[in-house]
XYZ file of N, CA and C in Angstrom:
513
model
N 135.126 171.565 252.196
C 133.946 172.411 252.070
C 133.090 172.249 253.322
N 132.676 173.216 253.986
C 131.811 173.360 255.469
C 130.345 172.848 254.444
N 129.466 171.885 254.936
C 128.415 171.475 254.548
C 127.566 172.014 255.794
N 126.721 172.979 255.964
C 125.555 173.108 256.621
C 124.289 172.978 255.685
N 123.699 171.744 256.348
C 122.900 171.061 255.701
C 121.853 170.658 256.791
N 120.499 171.075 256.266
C 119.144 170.468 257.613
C 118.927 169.046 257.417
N 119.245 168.315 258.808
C 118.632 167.243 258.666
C 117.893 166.076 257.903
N 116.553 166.890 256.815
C 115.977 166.104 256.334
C 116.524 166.391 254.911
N 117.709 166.799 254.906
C 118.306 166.870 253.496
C 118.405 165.236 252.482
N 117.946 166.144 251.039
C 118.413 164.885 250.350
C 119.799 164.228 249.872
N 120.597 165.313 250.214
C 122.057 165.967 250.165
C 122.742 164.245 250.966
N 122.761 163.945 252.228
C 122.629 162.489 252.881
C 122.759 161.340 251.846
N 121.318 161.035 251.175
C 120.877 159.938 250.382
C 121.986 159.755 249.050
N 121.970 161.227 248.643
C 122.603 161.100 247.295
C 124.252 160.740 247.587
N 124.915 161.472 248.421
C 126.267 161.248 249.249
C 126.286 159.504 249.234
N 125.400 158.986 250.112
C 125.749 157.906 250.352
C 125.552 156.620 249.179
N 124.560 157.100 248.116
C 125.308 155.998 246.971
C 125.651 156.766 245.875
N 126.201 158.114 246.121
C 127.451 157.915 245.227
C 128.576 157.398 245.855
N 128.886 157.665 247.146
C 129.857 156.642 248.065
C 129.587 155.514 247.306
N 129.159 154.338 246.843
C 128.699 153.097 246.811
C 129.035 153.238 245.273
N 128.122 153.961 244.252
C 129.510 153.945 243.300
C 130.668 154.085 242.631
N 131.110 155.152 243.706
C 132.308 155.652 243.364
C 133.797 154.107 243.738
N 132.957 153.487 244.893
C 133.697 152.061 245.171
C 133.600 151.153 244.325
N 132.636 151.115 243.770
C 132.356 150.166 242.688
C 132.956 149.930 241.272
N 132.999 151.632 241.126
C 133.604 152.040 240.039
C 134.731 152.705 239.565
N 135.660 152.524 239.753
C 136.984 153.122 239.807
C 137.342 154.792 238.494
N 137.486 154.863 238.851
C 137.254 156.919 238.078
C 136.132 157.574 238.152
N 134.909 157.048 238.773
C 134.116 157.553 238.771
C 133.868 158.845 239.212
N 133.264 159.866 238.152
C 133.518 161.173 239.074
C 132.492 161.555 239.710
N 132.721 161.603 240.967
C 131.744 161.651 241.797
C 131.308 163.017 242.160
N 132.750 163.963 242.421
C 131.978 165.002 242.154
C 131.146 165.815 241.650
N 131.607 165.313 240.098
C 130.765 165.517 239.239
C 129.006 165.720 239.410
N 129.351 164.123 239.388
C 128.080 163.527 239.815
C 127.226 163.885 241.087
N 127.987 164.470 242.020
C 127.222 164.839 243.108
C 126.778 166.410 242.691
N 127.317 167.200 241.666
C 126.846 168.369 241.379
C 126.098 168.418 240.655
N 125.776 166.969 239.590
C 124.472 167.412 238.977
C 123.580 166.420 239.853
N 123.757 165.918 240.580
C 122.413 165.304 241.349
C 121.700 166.251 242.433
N 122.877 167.512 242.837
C 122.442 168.341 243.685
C 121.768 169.496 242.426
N 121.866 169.878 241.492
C 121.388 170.410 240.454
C 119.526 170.071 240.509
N 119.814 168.651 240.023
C 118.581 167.859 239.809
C 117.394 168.084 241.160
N 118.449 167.720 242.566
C 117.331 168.056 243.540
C 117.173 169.161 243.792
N 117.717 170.608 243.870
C 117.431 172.013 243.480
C 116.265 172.558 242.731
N 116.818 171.448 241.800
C 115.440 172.616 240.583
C 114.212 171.757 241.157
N 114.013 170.199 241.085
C 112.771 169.976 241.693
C 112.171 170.337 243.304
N 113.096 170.741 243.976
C 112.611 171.672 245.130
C 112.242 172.858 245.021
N 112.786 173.845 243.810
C 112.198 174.911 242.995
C 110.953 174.758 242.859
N 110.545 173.621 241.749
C 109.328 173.601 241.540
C 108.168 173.289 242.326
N 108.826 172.489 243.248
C 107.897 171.727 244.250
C 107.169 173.229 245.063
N 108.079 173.747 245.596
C 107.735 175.040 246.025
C 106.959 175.978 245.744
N 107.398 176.418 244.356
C 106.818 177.279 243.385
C 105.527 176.798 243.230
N 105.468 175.706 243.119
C 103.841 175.034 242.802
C 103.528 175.416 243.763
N 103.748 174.875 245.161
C 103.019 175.041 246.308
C 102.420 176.847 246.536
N 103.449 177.523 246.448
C 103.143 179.224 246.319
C 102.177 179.500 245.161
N 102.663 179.229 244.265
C 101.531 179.439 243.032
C 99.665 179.063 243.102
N 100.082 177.770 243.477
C 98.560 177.228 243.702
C 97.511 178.558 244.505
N 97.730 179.133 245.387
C 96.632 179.718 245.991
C 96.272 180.866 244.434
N 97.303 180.860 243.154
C 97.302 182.267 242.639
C 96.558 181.379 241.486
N 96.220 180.198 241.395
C 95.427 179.588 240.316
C 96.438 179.000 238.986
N 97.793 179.323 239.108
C 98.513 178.646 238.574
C 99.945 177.615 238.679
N 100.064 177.438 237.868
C 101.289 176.334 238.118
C 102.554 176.800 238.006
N 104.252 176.234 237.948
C 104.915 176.941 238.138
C 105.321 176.958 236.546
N 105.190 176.128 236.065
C 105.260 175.891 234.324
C 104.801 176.991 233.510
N 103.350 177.100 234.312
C 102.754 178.292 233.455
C 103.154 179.480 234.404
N 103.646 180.466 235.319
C 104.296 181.007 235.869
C 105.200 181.395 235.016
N 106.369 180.133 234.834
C 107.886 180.610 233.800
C 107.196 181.198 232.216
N 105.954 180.509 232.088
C 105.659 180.891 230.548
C 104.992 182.646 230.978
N 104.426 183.043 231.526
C 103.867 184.070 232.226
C 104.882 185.269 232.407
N 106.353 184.681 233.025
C 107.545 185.512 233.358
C 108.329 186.206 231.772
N 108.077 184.906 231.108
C 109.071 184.950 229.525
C 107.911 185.987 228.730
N 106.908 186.036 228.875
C 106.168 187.306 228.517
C 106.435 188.271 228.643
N 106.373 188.273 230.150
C 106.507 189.223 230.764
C 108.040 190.411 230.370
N 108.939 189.361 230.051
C 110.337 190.085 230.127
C 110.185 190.351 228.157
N 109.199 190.283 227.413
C 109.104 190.643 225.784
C 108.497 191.883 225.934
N 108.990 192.731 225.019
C 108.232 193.906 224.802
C 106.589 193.575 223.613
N 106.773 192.872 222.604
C 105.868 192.566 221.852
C 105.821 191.335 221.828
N 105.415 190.465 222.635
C 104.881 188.979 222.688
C 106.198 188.295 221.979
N 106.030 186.562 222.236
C 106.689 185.820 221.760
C 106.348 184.853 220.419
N 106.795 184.105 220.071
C 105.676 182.919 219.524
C 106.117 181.735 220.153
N 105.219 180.936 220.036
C 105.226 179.534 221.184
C 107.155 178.997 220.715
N 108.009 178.601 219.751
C 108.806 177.788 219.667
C 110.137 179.070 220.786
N 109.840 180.821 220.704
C 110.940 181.188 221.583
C 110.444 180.912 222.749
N 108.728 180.841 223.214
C 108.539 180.703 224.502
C 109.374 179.058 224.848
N 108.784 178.020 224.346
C 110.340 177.300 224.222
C 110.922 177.138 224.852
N 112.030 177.574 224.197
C 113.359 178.253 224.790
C 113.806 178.980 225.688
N 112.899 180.012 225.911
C 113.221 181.031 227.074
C 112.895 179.740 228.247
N 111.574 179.259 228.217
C 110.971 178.898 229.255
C 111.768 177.227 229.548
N 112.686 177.202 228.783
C 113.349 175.231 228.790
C 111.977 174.424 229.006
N 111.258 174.273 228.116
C 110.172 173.596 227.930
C 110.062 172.857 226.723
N 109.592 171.664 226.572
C 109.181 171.407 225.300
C 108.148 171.523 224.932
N 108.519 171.445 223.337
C 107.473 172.368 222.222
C 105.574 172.225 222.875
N 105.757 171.235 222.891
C 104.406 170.370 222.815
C 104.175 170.708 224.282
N 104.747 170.959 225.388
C 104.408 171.124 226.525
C 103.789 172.858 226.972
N 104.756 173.929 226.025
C 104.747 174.863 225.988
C 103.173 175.411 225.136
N 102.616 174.315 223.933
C 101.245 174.540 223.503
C 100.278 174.033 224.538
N 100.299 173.434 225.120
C 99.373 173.084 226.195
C 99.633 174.094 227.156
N 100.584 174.451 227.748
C 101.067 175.499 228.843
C 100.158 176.704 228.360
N 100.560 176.584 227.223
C 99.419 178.134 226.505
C 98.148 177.825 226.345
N 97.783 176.689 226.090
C 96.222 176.235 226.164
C 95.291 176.985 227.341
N 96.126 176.082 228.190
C 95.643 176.500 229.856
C 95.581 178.099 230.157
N 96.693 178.952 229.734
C 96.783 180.080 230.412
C 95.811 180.804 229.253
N 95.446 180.489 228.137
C 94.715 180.860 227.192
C 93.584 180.854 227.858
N 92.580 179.586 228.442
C 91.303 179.541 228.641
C 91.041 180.230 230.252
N 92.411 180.565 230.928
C 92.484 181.415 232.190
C 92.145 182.764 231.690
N 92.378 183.400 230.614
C 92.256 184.642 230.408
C 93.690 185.432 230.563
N 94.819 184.423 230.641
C 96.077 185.515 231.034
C 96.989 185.823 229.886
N 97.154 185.081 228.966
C 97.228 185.625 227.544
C 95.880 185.317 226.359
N 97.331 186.246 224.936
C 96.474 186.024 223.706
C 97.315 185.671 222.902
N 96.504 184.918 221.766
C 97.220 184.155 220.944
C 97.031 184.527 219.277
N 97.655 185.273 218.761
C 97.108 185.773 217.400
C 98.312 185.953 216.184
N 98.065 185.945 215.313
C 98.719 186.065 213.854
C 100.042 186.863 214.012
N 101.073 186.903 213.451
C 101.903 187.687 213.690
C 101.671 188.848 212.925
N 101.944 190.002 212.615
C 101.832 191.419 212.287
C 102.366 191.285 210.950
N 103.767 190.310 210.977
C 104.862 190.411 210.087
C 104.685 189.125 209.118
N 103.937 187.885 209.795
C 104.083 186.851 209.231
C 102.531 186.295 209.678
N 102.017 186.014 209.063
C 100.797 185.498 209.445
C 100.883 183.978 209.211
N 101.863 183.656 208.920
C 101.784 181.798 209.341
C 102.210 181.527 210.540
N 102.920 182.506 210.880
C 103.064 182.831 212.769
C 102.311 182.910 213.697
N 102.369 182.548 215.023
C 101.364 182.820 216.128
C 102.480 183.998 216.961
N 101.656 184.775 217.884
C 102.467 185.485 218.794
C 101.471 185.143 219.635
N 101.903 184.798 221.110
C 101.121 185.274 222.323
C 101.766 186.319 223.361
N 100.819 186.871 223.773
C 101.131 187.768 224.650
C 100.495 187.956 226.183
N 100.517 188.652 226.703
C 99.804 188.887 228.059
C 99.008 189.828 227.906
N 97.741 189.112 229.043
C 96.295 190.497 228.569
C 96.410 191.211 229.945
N 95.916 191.986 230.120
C 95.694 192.884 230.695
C 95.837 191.641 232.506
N 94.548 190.863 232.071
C 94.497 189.981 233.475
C 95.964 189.419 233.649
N 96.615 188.747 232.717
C 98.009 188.197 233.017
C 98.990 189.247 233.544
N 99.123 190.180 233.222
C 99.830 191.258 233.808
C 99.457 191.947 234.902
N 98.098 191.991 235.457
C 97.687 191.851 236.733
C 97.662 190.895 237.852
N 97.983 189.496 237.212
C 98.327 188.271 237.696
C 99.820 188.570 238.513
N 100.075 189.347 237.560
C 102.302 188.939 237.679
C 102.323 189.942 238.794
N 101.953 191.547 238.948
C 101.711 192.211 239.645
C 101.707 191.686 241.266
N 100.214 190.986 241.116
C 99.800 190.506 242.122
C 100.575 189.392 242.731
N 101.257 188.448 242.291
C 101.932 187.017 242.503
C 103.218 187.797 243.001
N 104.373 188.327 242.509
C 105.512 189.304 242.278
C 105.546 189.058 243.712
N 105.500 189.853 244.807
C 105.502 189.976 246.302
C 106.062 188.668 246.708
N 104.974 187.811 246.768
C 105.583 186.435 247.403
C 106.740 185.797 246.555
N 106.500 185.899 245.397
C 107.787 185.259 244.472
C 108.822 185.783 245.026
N 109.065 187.258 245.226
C 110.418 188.044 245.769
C 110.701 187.080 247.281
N 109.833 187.120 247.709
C 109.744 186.596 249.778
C 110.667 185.628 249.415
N 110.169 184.468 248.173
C 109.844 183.455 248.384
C 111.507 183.031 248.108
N 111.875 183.508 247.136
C 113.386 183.733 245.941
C 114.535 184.501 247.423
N 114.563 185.271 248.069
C 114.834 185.513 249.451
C 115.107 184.597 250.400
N 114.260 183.859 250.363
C 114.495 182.733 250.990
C 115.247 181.645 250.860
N 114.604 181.540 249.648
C 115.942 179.720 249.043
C 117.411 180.384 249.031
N 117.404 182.107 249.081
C 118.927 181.882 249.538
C 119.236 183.014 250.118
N 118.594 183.052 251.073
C 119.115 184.124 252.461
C 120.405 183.577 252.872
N 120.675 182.614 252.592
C 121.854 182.182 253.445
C 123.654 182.312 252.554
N 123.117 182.859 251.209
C 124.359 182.766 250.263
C 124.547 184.471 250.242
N 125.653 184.581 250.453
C 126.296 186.156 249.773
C 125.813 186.499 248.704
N 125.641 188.311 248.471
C 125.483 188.364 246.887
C 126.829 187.999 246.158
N 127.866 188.046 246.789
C 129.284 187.899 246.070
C 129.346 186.234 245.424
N 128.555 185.503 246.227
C 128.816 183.715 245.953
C 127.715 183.970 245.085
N 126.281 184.319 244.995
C 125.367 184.415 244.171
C 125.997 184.708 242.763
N 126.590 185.645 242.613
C 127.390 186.141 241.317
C 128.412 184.966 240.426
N 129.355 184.310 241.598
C 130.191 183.384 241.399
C 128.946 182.216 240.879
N 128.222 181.825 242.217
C 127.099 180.739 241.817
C 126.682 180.628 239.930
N 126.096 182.056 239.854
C 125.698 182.517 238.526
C 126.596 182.261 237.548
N 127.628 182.355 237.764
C 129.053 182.533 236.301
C 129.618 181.042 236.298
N 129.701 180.188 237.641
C 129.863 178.673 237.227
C 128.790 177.919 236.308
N 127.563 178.198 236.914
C 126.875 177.605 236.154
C 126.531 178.025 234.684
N 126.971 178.798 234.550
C 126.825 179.477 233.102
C 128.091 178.411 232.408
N 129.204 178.371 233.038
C 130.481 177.698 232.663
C 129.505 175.996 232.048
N 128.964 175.362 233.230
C 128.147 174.791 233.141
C 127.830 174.198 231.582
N 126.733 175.316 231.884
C 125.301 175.318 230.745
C 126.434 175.481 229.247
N 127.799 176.221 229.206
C 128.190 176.142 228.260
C 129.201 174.777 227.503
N 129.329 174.451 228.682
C 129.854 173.379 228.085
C 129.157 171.939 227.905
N 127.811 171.825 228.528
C 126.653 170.724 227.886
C 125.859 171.620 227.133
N 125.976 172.451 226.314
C 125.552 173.100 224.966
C 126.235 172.864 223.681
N 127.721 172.696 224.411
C 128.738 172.997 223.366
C 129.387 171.636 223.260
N 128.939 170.404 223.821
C 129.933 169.521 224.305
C 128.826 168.142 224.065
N 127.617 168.583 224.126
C 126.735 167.335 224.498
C 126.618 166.383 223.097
């Protein structure tokens, strides 16, 4: 595999002790292991980022994904699918809504169908939020992978789905 990799990669660090246990440890799968450690530093360079972009827009990237999973409902969610959509936990996802609650970017009310239900949704300001943020998110999503084909993007997409299905189905 051609590795073009910048310098201050973490890609280096992780290589060199899984080198160290893969000697140590005889079957160790290292590949493995080097694909979810490159996983692991991915998504927290995601976020690291995303935060950094977000911040000038007054939010975080947590509340962002909860903001997006709105965004993609036609009639609001209730906090346990936001959840899910958003890979959040429960308890993280009521605070996530706390915050974007006392921002003004959603609402939080009874369900229509079930009133022991909550639905939240996006107000008017949250959907002017997404509007407004949208631009740089595109720049920004452009960027982390100007350098991959749409053809490997697609492939990228369908391994990791392979992935996600078999620590769903397997864990």
């Amino acid at each position: 595999m051609d590795k073009q990799l910048p310098a201050a990669s973490g890609y280096a660090s992780i290589d060199e002790k899984l080198a160290i246990s893969s000697a140590r440890h005889p079957g160790f799968p290292r590949d493995q292991a080097m694909l979810a450690r490159l996983v692991k530093l991915v998504h927290k360079l995601f976020c690291d980022h995303g935060n950094a972009l977000l911040r000038d827009y007054g939010i975080s990237h947590p509340e962002y994904n909860v903001l997006m999973m709105l965004d993609g409902s036609e009639a609001g969610l209730s906090p346990s699918q936001i959840s899910e959509a958003a890979s959040e936990k429960s308890s993280n996802v009521t605070r996530l809504i706390d915050q974007l609650l006392a921002k003004g970017l959603v609402s939080r009310e009874p369900s229509g169908e079930d009133r022991r239900k909550l639905v939240v949704r996006l107000t008017a300001a949250g959907e002017q939020l997404i509007e407004t943020v949208m631009p740089a998110v595109i720049a920004q999503l452009q960027r982390f992978f100007s350098g991959v084909e749409a053809q490997e993007l697609q492939q990228m997409e369908a391994l990791l789905t392979r992935v996600l299905v078999g620590l769903e189905t397997r864990a």
